[in-house]
Amino acid sequence: MIFNKRKQKEHSIDMTRIPTHIAFIMDGNGRWAKQRKMPRTYGHHEGTKTIRRLALEANQLGVKAMTVYAFSTENFKRDTKEIEYIFKLPKEFFHLYLKELIDNNVQIRYIGHLEMSPQETQSIIKDAVFQTSKNTGLILTFAFIYGGRDEIVETTKCICEKYKNGEISLDDITEDYFEKHLMTTDLPPVDLLIRSSGEYRLSNFLPWQLAYAEFIFDETLWPDFDEECLHRAISIYQGRERRFGGVLK
Ligand code: FPP
């Protein structure tokens, strides 16, 4: 199902049924910039403002976890200049917003192969994680050089190693055990997946964690995705009946 920003203006939210974990595929930065005859990188720059805006709003609403797809393992296929630009964004983002995020009790985390990014990018992200590690509000996770299939393969290898060393038996390998060994470890499962820009794909994002999530595809391009879009998505989510494989009540 796809929704157009202009069709709905106000959206009531039941504050007692706020999704615990919302994941975002932040799509449409390039098109947003192109519409303005600007380079694609300008769209990514503006896209970081949306992350800040939604993190603060989600935190206010009592969402426990928000995960954003900042760079996929497949994004290495892009032009080198664009990749280099995206790798510099954490520096700008945390320079501008880390203090505010700390003041709002937000915890920063990352999943993915951070080690494949420049040293400075790694230090900046790790420092933000460290500085916010004692916070107890929204957990804002950046999926950075992340790929869902890769995560499952890496987890499988890690568990095989434990089995090989005799640390665990085959019966220890349950869904819960596997889940705890994913990069998302103790994060709750995703309740709501939102993809901006009218694309209907998962693009290798959190395939395990999204197993029972509700999906919302919104036409809005990511730099324009605002609090109202988030409210609309939550309101639609609340209107759906989640059955987790059971039957209608
Ligand atoms: C998709 O839009 C967006 C990305 C691949 C990058 C998104 C990254 C950010 C918004 C910033 C990350 C920030 C931090 C702090 C790590 P697209 O380029 O595919 O857009 P298009 O489909 O219109 O071309």
mmCIF file of C-alpha atoms in Angstrom, residues 3-238:
data_model
loop_
_atom_site.group_PDB
_atom_site.id
_atom_site.type_symbol
_atom_site.label_atom_id
_atom_site.label_comp_id
_atom_site.label_asym_id
_atom_site.label_seq_id
_atom_site.Cartn_x
_atom_site.Cartn_y
_atom_site.Cartn_z
ATOM 1 C CA PHE A 3 0.408 6.759 0.753
ATOM 2 C CA ASN A 4 0.638 10.261 -0.517
ATOM 3 C CA LYS A 5 1.534 13.028 1.883
ATOM 4 C CA ARG A 6 -1.037 15.434 0.516
ATOM 5 C CA LYS A 7 -3.995 13.090 1.022
ATOM 6 C CA GLN A 8 -4.033 13.064 4.822
ATOM 7 C CA LYS A 9 -3.270 15.993 7.037
ATOM 8 C CA GLU A 10 -3.900 14.952 10.596
ATOM 9 C CA HIS A 11 -3.360 11.578 12.158
ATOM 10 C CA SER A 12 -4.440 10.537 15.604
ATOM 11 C CA ILE A 13 -2.092 8.272 17.472
ATOM 12 C CA ASP A 14 -2.946 5.954 20.348
ATOM 13 C CA MET A 15 -0.103 6.659 22.766
ATOM 14 C CA THR A 16 -0.675 3.319 24.487
ATOM 15 C CA ARG A 17 0.160 1.364 21.315
ATOM 16 C CA ILE A 18 3.286 3.013 20.015
ATOM 17 C CA PRO A 19 5.511 0.611 18.019
ATOM 18 C CA THR A 20 8.548 -0.439 20.050
ATOM 19 C CA HIS A 21 10.978 -0.567 17.136
ATOM 20 C CA ILE A 22 10.696 1.364 13.867
ATOM 21 C CA ALA A 23 13.127 0.790 11.003
ATOM 22 C CA PHE A 24 13.572 3.196 8.096
ATOM 23 C CA ILE A 25 14.841 2.672 4.578
ATOM 24 C CA MET A 26 15.802 6.259 3.844
ATOM 25 C CA ASP A 27 15.223 6.418 0.111
ATOM 26 C CA GLY A 28 14.865 9.284 -2.347
ATOM 27 C CA ASN A 29 17.731 11.607 -1.430
ATOM 28 C CA GLY A 30 19.129 11.535 -4.959
ATOM 29 C CA ARG A 31 15.770 12.256 -6.608
ATOM 30 C CA TRP A 32 15.041 15.032 -4.107
ATOM 31 C CA ALA A 33 18.316 16.721 -5.035
ATOM 32 C CA LYS A 34 17.780 16.156 -8.765
ATOM 33 C CA GLN A 35 14.383 17.880 -8.567
ATOM 34 C CA ARG A 36 16.276 20.922 -7.277
ATOM 35 C CA LYS A 37 19.023 20.605 -9.887
ATOM 36 C CA MET A 38 21.485 19.931 -7.107
ATOM 37 C CA PRO A 39 24.074 17.129 -6.777
ATOM 38 C CA ARG A 40 22.908 13.853 -5.195
ATOM 39 C CA THR A 41 25.141 14.530 -2.198
ATOM 40 C CA TYR A 42 23.008 17.539 -1.295
ATOM 41 C CA GLY A 43 20.082 15.140 -0.902
ATOM 42 C CA HIS A 44 22.085 12.981 1.509
ATOM 43 C CA HIS A 45 23.066 16.104 3.441
ATOM 44 C CA GLU A 46 19.412 17.118 3.784
ATOM 45 C CA GLY A 47 18.532 13.510 4.609
ATOM 46 C CA THR A 48 20.579 13.675 7.798
ATOM 47 C CA LYS A 49 18.264 16.446 9.052
ATOM 48 C CA THR A 50 15.368 14.013 8.695
ATOM 49 C CA ILE A 51 17.206 11.482 10.885
ATOM 50 C CA ARG A 52 17.565 14.086 13.640
ATOM 51 C CA ARG A 53 13.946 15.230 13.318
ATOM 52 C CA LEU A 54 12.510 11.712 13.433
ATOM 53 C CA ALA A 55 14.805 10.523 16.224
ATOM 54 C CA LEU A 56 13.688 13.382 18.462
ATOM 55 C CA GLU A 57 10.041 12.808 17.598
ATOM 56 C CA ALA A 58 10.236 9.024 18.017
ATOM 57 C CA ASN A 59 11.915 9.548 21.375
ATOM 58 C CA GLN A 60 9.127 11.907 22.445
ATOM 59 C CA LEU A 61 6.517 9.369 21.409
ATOM 60 C CA GLY A 62 8.169 6.688 23.537
ATOM 61 C CA VAL A 63 9.505 4.541 20.676
ATOM 62 C CA LYS A 64 12.282 2.372 22.155
ATOM 63 C CA ALA A 65 14.360 1.712 19.041
ATOM 64 C CA MET A 66 14.800 3.351 15.650
ATOM 65 C CA THR A 67 17.103 1.816 13.058
ATOM 66 C CA VAL A 68 18.097 3.631 9.865
ATOM 67 C CA TYR A 69 19.657 2.140 6.738
ATOM 68 C CA ALA A 70 22.517 4.580 6.206
ATOM 69 C CA PHE A 71 24.755 2.544 3.899
ATOM 70 C CA SER A 72 24.279 -0.949 2.517
ATOM 71 C CA THR A 73 27.017 -3.355 1.483
ATOM 72 C CA GLU A 74 25.594 -2.947 -2.051
ATOM 73 C CA ASN A 75 26.015 0.866 -1.919
ATOM 74 C CA PHE A 76 29.714 0.320 -2.715
ATOM 75 C CA LYS A 77 28.530 0.077 -6.338
ATOM 76 C CA ARG A 78 27.960 3.855 -6.289
ATOM 77 C CA ASP A 79 30.299 6.519 -7.565
ATOM 78 C CA THR A 80 33.401 6.884 -5.358
ATOM 79 C CA LYS A 81 32.730 10.578 -4.733
ATOM 80 C CA GLU A 82 29.223 9.828 -3.434
ATOM 81 C CA ILE A 83 30.544 7.046 -1.172
ATOM 82 C CA GLU A 84 33.243 9.317 0.203
ATOM 83 C CA TYR A 85 30.626 11.979 0.868
ATOM 84 C CA ILE A 86 28.338 9.581 2.756
ATOM 85 C CA PHE A 87 31.307 8.389 4.818
ATOM 86 C CA LYS A 88 31.911 11.995 5.894
ATOM 87 C CA LEU A 89 28.314 12.554 6.997
ATOM 88 C CA PRO A 90 28.676 11.035 10.485
ATOM 89 C CA LYS A 91 31.273 13.717 11.311
ATOM 90 C CA GLU A 92 28.891 16.484 10.323
ATOM 91 C CA PHE A 93 25.862 14.783 11.863
ATOM 92 C CA PHE A 94 27.390 14.225 15.271
ATOM 93 C CA HIS A 95 29.119 17.604 15.265
ATOM 94 C CA LEU A 96 25.738 19.274 14.780
ATOM 95 C CA TYR A 97 23.442 17.002 16.765
ATOM 96 C CA LEU A 98 25.296 14.804 19.272
ATOM 97 C CA LYS A 99 24.857 17.231 22.144
ATOM 98 C CA GLU A 100 21.158 17.565 21.457
ATOM 99 C CA LEU A 101 20.771 13.781 21.206
ATOM 100 C CA ILE A 102 22.619 13.352 24.506
ATOM 101 C CA ASP A 103 20.404 16.007 26.125
ATOM 102 C CA ASN A 104 17.420 14.019 24.928
ATOM 103 C CA ASN A 105 18.750 10.777 26.433
ATOM 104 C CA VAL A 106 19.171 9.092 23.013
ATOM 105 C CA GLN A 107 21.577 6.141 22.719
ATOM 106 C CA ILE A 108 23.577 5.772 19.515
ATOM 107 C CA ARG A 109 24.548 2.363 18.148
ATOM 108 C CA TYR A 110 25.622 0.924 14.828
ATOM 109 C CA ILE A 111 25.403 -2.389 13.038
ATOM 110 C CA GLY A 112 27.439 -3.376 9.989
ATOM 111 C CA HIS A 113 31.038 -3.408 8.864
ATOM 112 C CA LEU A 114 32.185 -0.085 10.264
ATOM 113 C CA GLU A 115 35.771 -1.321 9.870
ATOM 114 C CA MET A 116 35.362 -0.886 6.090
ATOM 115 C CA SER A 117 34.946 2.886 6.474
ATOM 116 C CA PRO A 118 37.747 5.469 6.899
ATOM 117 C CA GLN A 119 39.444 5.592 10.300
ATOM 118 C CA GLU A 120 38.005 9.016 11.113
ATOM 119 C CA THR A 121 34.437 7.857 10.389
ATOM 120 C CA GLN A 122 34.960 4.848 12.639
ATOM 121 C CA SER A 123 36.281 6.978 15.521
ATOM 122 C CA ILE A 124 33.447 9.478 15.259
ATOM 123 C CA ILE A 125 30.729 6.830 15.309
ATOM 124 C CA LYS A 126 32.413 4.876 18.121
ATOM 125 C CA ASP A 127 32.776 8.058 20.142
ATOM 126 C CA ALA A 128 29.042 8.827 19.727
ATOM 127 C CA VAL A 129 28.227 5.274 20.840
ATOM 128 C CA PHE A 130 30.509 5.673 23.861
ATOM 129 C CA GLN A 131 29.197 9.102 24.852
ATOM 130 C CA THR A 132 25.585 7.917 24.759
ATOM 131 C CA SER A 133 26.065 4.418 26.149
ATOM 132 C CA LYS A 134 24.570 5.288 29.547
ATOM 133 C CA ASN A 135 21.491 6.968 28.074
ATOM 134 C CA THR A 136 18.196 5.200 28.509
ATOM 135 C CA GLY A 137 15.963 6.790 25.864
ATOM 136 C CA LEU A 138 15.525 5.902 22.203
ATOM 137 C CA ILE A 139 18.182 3.565 20.794
ATOM 138 C CA LEU A 140 19.110 5.081 17.425
ATOM 139 C CA THR A 141 20.990 2.471 15.409
ATOM 140 C CA PHE A 142 22.792 3.275 12.169
ATOM 141 C CA ALA A 143 22.997 0.345 9.775
ATOM 142 C CA PHE A 144 26.272 1.367 8.209
ATOM 143 C CA ILE A 145 27.927 -0.888 5.615
ATOM 144 C CA TYR A 146 25.219 -3.366 6.499
ATOM 145 C CA GLY A 147 23.754 -6.259 4.529
ATOM 146 C CA GLY A 148 21.105 -8.586 5.910
ATOM 147 C CA ARG A 149 22.322 -11.769 4.218
ATOM 148 C CA ASP A 150 25.861 -10.987 5.299
ATOM 149 C CA GLU A 151 24.638 -10.573 8.886
ATOM 150 C CA ILE A 152 22.997 -14.007 8.799
ATOM 151 C CA VAL A 153 26.118 -15.632 7.318
ATOM 152 C CA GLU A 154 28.374 -13.931 9.900
ATOM 153 C CA THR A 155 26.090 -15.024 12.730
ATOM 154 C CA THR A 156 26.035 -18.585 11.424
ATOM 155 C CA LYS A 157 29.838 -18.647 11.271
ATOM 156 C CA CYS A 158 30.101 -17.329 14.834
ATOM 157 C CA ILE A 159 27.701 -19.997 16.129
ATOM 158 C CA CYS A 160 29.461 -22.771 14.131
ATOM 159 C CA GLU A 161 32.728 -21.726 15.750
ATOM 160 C CA LYS A 162 31.194 -22.103 19.219
ATOM 161 C CA TYR A 163 29.828 -25.530 18.269
ATOM 162 C CA LYS A 164 33.194 -26.589 16.849
ATOM 163 C CA ASN A 165 34.925 -25.534 20.097
ATOM 164 C CA GLY A 166 32.453 -27.570 22.120
ATOM 165 C CA GLU A 167 30.993 -24.469 23.820
ATOM 166 C CA ILE A 168 27.442 -25.316 22.728
ATOM 167 C CA SER A 169 25.461 -28.332 21.547
ATOM 168 C CA LEU A 170 23.151 -28.455 18.526
ATOM 169 C CA ASP A 171 20.131 -28.186 20.821
ATOM 170 C CA ASP A 172 21.406 -24.848 22.142
ATOM 171 C CA ILE A 173 20.863 -23.343 18.688
ATOM 172 C CA THR A 174 17.338 -22.001 18.955
ATOM 173 C CA GLU A 175 15.726 -18.988 17.270
ATOM 174 C CA ASP A 176 16.313 -16.968 20.455
ATOM 175 C CA TYR A 177 19.959 -18.008 20.569
ATOM 176 C CA PHE A 178 20.469 -17.121 16.912
ATOM 177 C CA GLU A 179 18.736 -13.763 17.375
ATOM 178 C CA LYS A 180 20.988 -12.824 20.291
ATOM 179 C CA HIS A 181 24.014 -13.413 18.040
ATOM 180 C CA LEU A 182 22.803 -11.115 15.276
ATOM 181 C CA MET A 183 24.350 -7.635 15.062
ATOM 182 C CA THR A 184 21.140 -6.268 16.568
ATOM 183 C CA THR A 185 21.606 -8.577 19.620
ATOM 184 C CA ASP A 186 19.298 -7.234 22.322
ATOM 185 C CA LEU A 187 17.226 -4.871 20.151
ATOM 186 C CA PRO A 188 13.533 -5.775 20.069
ATOM 187 C CA PRO A 189 12.130 -7.159 16.797
ATOM 188 C CA VAL A 190 11.039 -4.499 14.325
ATOM 189 C CA ASP A 191 7.315 -3.661 14.557
ATOM 190 C CA LEU A 192 7.157 -1.169 11.723
ATOM 191 C CA LEU A 193 9.276 -0.813 8.591
ATOM 192 C CA ILE A 194 8.917 2.440 6.693
ATOM 193 C CA ARG A 195 10.448 2.985 3.253
ATOM 194 C CA SER A 196 10.279 6.436 1.762
ATOM 195 C CA SER A 197 10.167 7.472 -1.907
ATOM 196 C CA GLY A 198 7.634 4.977 -3.239
ATOM 197 C CA GLU A 199 9.966 2.022 -3.754
ATOM 198 C CA TYR A 200 8.623 -1.397 -2.738
ATOM 199 C CA ARG A 201 11.728 -3.334 -1.838
ATOM 200 C CA LEU A 202 13.507 -4.581 1.253
ATOM 201 C CA SER A 203 16.984 -4.155 -0.268
ATOM 202 C CA ASN A 204 18.639 -6.644 2.088
ATOM 203 C CA PHE A 205 17.645 -4.680 5.208
ATOM 204 C CA LEU A 206 17.110 -6.628 8.454
ATOM 205 C CA PRO A 207 15.544 -9.733 6.841
ATOM 206 C CA TRP A 208 15.504 -11.688 10.122
ATOM 207 C CA GLN A 209 14.340 -8.798 12.304
ATOM 208 C CA LEU A 210 11.518 -7.842 9.920
ATOM 209 C CA ALA A 211 9.940 -11.303 9.862
ATOM 210 C CA TYR A 212 6.707 -10.051 11.506
ATOM 211 C CA ALA A 213 6.988 -6.311 10.941
ATOM 212 C CA GLU A 214 4.258 -4.225 9.313
ATOM 213 C CA PHE A 215 5.489 -2.564 6.125
ATOM 214 C CA ILE A 216 4.567 0.959 5.071
ATOM 215 C CA PHE A 217 5.726 2.429 1.774
ATOM 216 C CA ASP A 218 5.407 6.192 1.600
ATOM 217 C CA GLU A 219 5.833 8.300 -1.538
ATOM 218 C CA THR A 220 7.539 11.131 0.318
ATOM 219 C CA LEU A 221 11.215 11.534 -0.558
ATOM 220 C CA TRP A 222 13.421 11.104 2.508
ATOM 221 C CA PRO A 223 14.530 14.746 2.981
ATOM 222 C CA ASP A 224 10.828 15.736 3.071
ATOM 223 C CA PHE A 225 9.801 12.953 5.458
ATOM 224 C CA ASP A 226 8.689 14.816 8.561
ATOM 225 C CA GLU A 227 6.912 14.300 11.880
ATOM 226 C CA GLU A 228 3.549 14.314 10.138
ATOM 227 C CA CYS A 229 4.651 11.452 7.870
ATOM 228 C CA LEU A 230 5.787 9.523 10.947
ATOM 229 C CA HIS A 231 2.473 10.121 12.700
ATOM 230 C CA ARG A 232 0.584 8.981 9.613
ATOM 231 C CA ALA A 233 2.655 5.789 9.432
ATOM 232 C CA ILE A 234 2.099 5.042 13.127
ATOM 233 C CA SER A 235 -1.609 5.706 12.770
ATOM 234 C CA ILE A 236 -1.835 3.272 9.821
ATOM 235 C CA TYR A 237 0.216 0.731 11.779
ATOM 236 C CA GLN A 238 -2.202 1.017 14.689
#
